[in-house]
Short mmCIF file of C-alpha atoms in Angstrom, two decimals:
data_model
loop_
_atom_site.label_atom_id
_atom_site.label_comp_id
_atom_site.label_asym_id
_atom_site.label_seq_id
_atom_site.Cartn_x
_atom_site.Cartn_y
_atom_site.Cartn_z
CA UNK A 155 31.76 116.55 29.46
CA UNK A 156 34.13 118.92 27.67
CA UNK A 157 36.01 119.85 30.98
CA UNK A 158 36.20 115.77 30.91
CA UNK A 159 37.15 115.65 27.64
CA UNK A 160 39.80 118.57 27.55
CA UNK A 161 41.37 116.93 31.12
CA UNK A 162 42.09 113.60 29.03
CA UNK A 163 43.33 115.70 25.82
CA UNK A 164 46.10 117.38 28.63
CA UNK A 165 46.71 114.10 29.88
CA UNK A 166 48.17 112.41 26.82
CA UNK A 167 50.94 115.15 26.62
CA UNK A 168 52.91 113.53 29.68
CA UNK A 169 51.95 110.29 28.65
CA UNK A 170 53.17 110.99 25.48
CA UNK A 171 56.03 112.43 26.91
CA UNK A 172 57.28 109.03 29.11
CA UNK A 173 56.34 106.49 26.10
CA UNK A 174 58.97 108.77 24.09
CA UNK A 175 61.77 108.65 26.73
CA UNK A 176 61.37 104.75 27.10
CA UNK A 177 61.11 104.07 23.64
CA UNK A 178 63.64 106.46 22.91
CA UNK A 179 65.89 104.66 25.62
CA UNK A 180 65.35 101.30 24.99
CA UNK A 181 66.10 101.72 20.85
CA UNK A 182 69.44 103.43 21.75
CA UNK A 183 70.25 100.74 24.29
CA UNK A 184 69.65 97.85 21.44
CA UNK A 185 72.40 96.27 20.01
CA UNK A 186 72.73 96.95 16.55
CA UNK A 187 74.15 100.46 14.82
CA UNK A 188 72.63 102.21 12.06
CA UNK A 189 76.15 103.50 10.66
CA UNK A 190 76.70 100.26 9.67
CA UNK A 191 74.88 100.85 6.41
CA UNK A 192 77.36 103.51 5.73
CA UNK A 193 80.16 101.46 6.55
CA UNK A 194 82.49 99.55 3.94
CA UNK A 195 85.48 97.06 5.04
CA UNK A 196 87.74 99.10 3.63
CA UNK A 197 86.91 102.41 5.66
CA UNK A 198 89.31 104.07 8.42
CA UNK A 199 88.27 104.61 12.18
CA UNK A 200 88.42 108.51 10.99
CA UNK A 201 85.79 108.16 8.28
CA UNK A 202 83.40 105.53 10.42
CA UNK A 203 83.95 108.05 13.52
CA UNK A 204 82.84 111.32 10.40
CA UNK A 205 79.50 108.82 9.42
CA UNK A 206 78.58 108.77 13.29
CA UNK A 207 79.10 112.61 14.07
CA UNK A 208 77.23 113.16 11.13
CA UNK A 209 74.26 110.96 12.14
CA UNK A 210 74.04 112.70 15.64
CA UNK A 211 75.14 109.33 17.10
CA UNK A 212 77.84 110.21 18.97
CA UNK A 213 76.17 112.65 21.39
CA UNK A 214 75.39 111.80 24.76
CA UNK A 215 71.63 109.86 24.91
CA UNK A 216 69.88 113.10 26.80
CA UNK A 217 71.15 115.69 24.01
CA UNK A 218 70.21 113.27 21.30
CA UNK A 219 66.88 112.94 22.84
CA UNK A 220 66.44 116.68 23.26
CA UNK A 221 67.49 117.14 19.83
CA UNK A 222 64.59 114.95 18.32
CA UNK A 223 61.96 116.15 20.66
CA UNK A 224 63.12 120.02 19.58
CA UNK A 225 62.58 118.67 15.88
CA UNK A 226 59.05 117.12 17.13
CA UNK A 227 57.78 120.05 18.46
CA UNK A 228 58.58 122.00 15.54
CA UNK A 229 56.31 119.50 13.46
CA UNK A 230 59.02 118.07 11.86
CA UNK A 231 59.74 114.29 11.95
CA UNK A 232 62.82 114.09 10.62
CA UNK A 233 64.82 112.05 7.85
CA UNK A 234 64.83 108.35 7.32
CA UNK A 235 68.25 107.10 8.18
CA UNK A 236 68.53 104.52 5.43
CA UNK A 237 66.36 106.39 2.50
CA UNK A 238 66.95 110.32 3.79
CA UNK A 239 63.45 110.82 3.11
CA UNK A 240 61.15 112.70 5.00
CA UNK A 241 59.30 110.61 7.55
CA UNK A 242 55.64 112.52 7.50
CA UNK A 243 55.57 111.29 3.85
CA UNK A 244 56.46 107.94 4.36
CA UNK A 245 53.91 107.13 7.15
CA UNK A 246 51.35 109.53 5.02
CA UNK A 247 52.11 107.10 2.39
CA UNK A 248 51.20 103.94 4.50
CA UNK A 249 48.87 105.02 6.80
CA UNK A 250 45.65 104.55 4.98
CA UNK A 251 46.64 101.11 4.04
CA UNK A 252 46.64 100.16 7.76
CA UNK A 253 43.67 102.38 8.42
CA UNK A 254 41.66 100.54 5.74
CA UNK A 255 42.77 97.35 7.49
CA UNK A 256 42.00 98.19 10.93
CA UNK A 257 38.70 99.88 9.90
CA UNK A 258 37.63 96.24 8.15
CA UNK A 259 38.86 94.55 10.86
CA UNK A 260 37.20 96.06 13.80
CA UNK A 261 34.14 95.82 11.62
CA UNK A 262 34.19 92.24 11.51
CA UNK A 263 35.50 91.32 14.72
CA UNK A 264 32.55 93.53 16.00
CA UNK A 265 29.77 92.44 13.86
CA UNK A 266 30.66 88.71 13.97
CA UNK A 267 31.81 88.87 18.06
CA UNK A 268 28.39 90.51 19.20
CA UNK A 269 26.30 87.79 16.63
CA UNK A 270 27.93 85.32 18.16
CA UNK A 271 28.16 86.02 21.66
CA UNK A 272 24.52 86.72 21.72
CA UNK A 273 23.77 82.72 19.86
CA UNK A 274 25.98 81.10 22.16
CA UNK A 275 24.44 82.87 25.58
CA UNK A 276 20.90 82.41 24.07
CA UNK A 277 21.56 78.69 23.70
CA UNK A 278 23.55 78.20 26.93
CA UNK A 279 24.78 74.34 27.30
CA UNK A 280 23.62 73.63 24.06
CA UNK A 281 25.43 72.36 21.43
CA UNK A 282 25.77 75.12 19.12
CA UNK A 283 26.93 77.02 22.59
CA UNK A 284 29.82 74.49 22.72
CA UNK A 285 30.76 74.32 19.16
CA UNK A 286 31.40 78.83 19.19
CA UNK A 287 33.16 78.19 22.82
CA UNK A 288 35.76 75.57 21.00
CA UNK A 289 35.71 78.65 17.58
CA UNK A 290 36.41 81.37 19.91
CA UNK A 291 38.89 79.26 22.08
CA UNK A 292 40.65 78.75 19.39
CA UNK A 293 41.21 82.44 18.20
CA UNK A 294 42.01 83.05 21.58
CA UNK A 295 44.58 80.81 21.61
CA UNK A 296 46.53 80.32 18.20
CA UNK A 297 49.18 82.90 16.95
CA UNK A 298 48.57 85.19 14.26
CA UNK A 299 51.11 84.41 11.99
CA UNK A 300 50.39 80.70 12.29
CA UNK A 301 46.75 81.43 11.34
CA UNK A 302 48.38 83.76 8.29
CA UNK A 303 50.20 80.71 7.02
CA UNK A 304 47.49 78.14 7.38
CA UNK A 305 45.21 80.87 5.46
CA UNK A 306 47.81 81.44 2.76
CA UNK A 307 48.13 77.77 2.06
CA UNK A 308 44.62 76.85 2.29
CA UNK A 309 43.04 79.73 -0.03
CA UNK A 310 46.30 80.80 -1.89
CA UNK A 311 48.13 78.02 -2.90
CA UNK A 312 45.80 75.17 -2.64
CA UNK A 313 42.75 76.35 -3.67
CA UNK A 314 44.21 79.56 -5.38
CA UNK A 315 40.91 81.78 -4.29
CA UNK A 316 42.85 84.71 -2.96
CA UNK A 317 45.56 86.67 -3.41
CA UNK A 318 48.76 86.12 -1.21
CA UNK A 319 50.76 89.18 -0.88
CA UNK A 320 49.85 92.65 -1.45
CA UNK A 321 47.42 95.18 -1.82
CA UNK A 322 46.85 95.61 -5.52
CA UNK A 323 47.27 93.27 -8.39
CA UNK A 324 50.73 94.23 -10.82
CA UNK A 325 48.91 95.93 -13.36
CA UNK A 326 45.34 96.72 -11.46
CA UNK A 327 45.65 100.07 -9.23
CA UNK A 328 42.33 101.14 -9.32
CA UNK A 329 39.81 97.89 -8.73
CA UNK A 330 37.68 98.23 -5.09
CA UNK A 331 37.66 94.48 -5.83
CA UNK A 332 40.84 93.67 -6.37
CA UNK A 333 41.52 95.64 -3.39
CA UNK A 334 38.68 93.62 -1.16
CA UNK A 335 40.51 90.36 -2.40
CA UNK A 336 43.46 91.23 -0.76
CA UNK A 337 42.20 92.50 1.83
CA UNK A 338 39.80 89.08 3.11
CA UNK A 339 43.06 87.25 4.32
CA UNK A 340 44.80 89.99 6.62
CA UNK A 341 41.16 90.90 7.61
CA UNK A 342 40.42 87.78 8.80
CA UNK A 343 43.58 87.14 10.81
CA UNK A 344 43.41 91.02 12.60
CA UNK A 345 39.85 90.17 13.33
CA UNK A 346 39.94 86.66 14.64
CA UNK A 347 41.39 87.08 18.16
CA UNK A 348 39.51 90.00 18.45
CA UNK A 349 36.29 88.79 17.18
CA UNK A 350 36.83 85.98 19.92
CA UNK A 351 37.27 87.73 22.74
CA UNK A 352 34.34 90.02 22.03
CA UNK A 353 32.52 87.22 21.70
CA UNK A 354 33.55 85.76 24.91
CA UNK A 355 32.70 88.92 26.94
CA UNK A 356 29.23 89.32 25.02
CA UNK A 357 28.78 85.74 26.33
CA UNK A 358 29.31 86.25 29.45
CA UNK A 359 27.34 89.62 30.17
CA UNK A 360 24.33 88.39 28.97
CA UNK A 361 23.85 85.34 31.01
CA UNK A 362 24.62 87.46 33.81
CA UNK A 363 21.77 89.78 32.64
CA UNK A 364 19.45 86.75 32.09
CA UNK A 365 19.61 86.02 35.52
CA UNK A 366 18.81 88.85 36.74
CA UNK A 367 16.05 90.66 38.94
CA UNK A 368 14.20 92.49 35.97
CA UNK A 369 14.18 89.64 33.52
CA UNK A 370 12.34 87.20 36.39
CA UNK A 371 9.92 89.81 36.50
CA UNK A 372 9.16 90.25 32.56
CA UNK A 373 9.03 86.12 32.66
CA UNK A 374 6.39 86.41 35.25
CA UNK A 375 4.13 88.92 33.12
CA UNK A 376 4.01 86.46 31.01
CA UNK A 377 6.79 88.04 28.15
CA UNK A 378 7.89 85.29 25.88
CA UNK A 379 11.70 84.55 26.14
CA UNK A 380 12.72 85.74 22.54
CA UNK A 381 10.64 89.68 23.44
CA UNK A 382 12.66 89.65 27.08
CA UNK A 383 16.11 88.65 25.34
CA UNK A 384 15.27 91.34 21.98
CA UNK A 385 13.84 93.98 24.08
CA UNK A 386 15.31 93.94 27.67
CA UNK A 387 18.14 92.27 27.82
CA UNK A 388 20.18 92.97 24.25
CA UNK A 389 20.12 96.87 25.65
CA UNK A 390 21.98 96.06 28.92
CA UNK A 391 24.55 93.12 27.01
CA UNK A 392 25.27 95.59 24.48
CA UNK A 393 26.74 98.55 26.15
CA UNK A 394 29.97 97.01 27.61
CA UNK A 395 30.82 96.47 23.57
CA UNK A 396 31.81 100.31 23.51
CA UNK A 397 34.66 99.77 25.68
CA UNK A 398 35.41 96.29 24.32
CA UNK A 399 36.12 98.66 21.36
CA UNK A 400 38.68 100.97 23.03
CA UNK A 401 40.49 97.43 24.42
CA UNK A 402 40.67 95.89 21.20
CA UNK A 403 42.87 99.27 19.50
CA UNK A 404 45.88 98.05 21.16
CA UNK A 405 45.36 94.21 19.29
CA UNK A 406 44.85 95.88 16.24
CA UNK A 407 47.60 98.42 16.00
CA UNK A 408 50.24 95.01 17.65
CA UNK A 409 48.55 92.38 15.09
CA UNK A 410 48.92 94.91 12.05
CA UNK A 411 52.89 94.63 12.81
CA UNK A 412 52.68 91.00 12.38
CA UNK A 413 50.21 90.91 9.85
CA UNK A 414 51.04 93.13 7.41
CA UNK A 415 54.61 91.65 7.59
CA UNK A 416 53.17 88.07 6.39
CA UNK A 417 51.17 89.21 3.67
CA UNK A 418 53.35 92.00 2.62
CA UNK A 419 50.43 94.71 2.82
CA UNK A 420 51.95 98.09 2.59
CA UNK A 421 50.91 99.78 5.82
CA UNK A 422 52.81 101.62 8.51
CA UNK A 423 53.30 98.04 10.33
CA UNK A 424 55.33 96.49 7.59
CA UNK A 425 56.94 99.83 7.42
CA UNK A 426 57.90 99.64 11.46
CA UNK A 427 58.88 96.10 11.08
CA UNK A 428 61.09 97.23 8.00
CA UNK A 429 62.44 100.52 10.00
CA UNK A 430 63.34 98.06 13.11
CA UNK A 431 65.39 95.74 11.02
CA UNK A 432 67.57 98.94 9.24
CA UNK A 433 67.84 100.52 13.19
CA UNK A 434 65.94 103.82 11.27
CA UNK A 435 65.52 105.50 14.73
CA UNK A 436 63.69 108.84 12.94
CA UNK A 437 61.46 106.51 11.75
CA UNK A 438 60.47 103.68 14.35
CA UNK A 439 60.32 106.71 17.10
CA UNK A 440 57.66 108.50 14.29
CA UNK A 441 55.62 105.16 13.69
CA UNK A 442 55.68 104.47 17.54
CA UNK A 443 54.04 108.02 18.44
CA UNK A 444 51.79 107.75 15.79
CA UNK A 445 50.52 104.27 17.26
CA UNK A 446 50.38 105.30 20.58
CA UNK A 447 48.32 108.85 19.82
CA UNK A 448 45.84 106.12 17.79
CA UNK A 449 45.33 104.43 21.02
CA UNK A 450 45.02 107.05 23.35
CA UNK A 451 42.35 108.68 20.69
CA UNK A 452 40.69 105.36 20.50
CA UNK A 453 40.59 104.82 23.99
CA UNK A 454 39.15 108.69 24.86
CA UNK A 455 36.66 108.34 22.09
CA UNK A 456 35.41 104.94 23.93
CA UNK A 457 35.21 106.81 27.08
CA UNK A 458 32.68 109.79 25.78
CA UNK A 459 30.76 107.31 23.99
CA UNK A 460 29.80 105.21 27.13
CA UNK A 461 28.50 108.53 28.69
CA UNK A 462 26.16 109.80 25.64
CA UNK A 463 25.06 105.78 25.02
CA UNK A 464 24.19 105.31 28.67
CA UNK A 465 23.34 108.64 30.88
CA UNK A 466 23.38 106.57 33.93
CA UNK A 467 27.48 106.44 33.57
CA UNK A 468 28.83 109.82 34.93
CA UNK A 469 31.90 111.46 33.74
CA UNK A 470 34.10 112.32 36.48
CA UNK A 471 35.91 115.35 35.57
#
């Protein structure tokens, strides 16, 4: 396991390595020019051409490339283009906003898609089977910001329950439940696609496992259907949610983007979105890393925990 598990750590470097290059490529190639803050109508080519050289824009893309990587591998991020300030402390500063949101929301996709899943396969063709199907169709359909805005009009301005925008109340820093409040809407929306597809998949497995050899077997000893389904079968329908886990990162860490946008939650999505908009390359390169070490961590940490839940799964190393 740790030759497995040091193997994978190795891994992400190149694969670190290429997402860099194409992101890096593919934000230079964008229209759009980040002088432009800098720029006033009145200026002369020579000062516009100064603002660029300064900026390290007017280097070839390979040597500006190699320059930011040198800074990376010295641990430093860089400056924000727009605000000059450091990057680490600006994604410091939002990062356990979005980690408070993702935590919640993997919580509650989990929680709710396992419950689910394991009501609709027990009661298979019956009605309440039909009624999640149409529920989780329906997360796996809609958009995420549509869902945002039908939430915010529903609980916010209609029925003023929750809080719209945010993360604290002006004037309340310190209240967990002021903080919960806000949190219920975004919550919901990162969670609901998830919490659907989970659901789905739970579905699915266990059927699969109710039909087979083993459970035909505890029927003919004479095992009641509820002891087979709590005792034999939850086991075996229950493992595949460990990887469901790792799959769902890359949802989360896309739908915080959009999420945190709509209800103006102040996490390192918003502060992408933001950093796209002002073409802040230190800064959407930084929050793009960042998001793609979270999913390679997630995805390694889903790997080990299939082989210690279930010994029969070997590691190849």
């Amino acid at each position: 396991m740790a030759r497995y598990i040091l193997k994978r750590i190795l891994q992400t470097i190149p694969m670190l390595i290429v997402i860099s290059i194409i992101s890096f490529t593919i934000m230079r190639m964008a229209p759009g020019d980040p002088a432009q803050s800098y720029i006033r109508p009145d200026m002369k080519y020579e000062e516009i051409k100064r603002i660029k050289e300064n900026l390290g824009l007017n280097r070839p893309l390979y040597i500006q490339y190699g320059a930011w990587l040198s800074q990376i591998l010295k641990g430093d991020l860089g400056y924000s283009l727009i605000n000059f300030r450091p990057v680490y402390e600006q994604i410091g500063e939002r990062i356990p906003a979005t980690l408070l949101l993702m935590g919640i929301s993997l919580i509650i996709s989990l929680i709710l898609g396992v419950v689910l899943g394991l009501i609709s396969a027990f009661y298979h063709d019956k009605i309440i089977d039909k009624v999640i199907s149409v529920v989780t169709y329906i997360g796996i359909s809609i958009p995420s910001f549509w869902f945002a805005m039908v939430l915010i009009v529903i609980f916010s301005v209609q029925l003023r329950l929750l809080p719209s925008v945010g993360m604290h109340t002006v004037g309340v820093e310190d209240s967990i439940l002021d903080v919960l409040k806000h949190t219920i809407m975004p919550a919901m929306v990162l969670s609901y696609g998830n919490m659907s597809i989970i659901s789905r998949y739970i579905r699915s497995n266990t059927i699969i496992q109710m039909n087979e050899d083993y459970v035909r077997t505890a029927k003919g000893k004479g095992l009641s259907t509820k002891v087979i389904f709590t005792k034999h079968i939850l086991k075996n329908a229950l493992l595949p949610v460990i990887t469901m886990l790792g799959m769902s990162l890359p949802d989360l860490v896309t739908g915080a983007f959009i999420t945190e946008t709509v209800f103006g939650w102040p996490g390192m999505g918003r502060l992408g979105v933001q950093a796209v908009f002002s073409f802040d390359y230190p800064l959407i390169m930084a929050i793009t890393m960042v998001s793609s070490l979270l999913l390679i961590i997630g995805n390694l940490l889903s790997d080990i925990l299939c082989g210690v839940v279930d010994p029969r799964i070997k590691v190849v190393s």
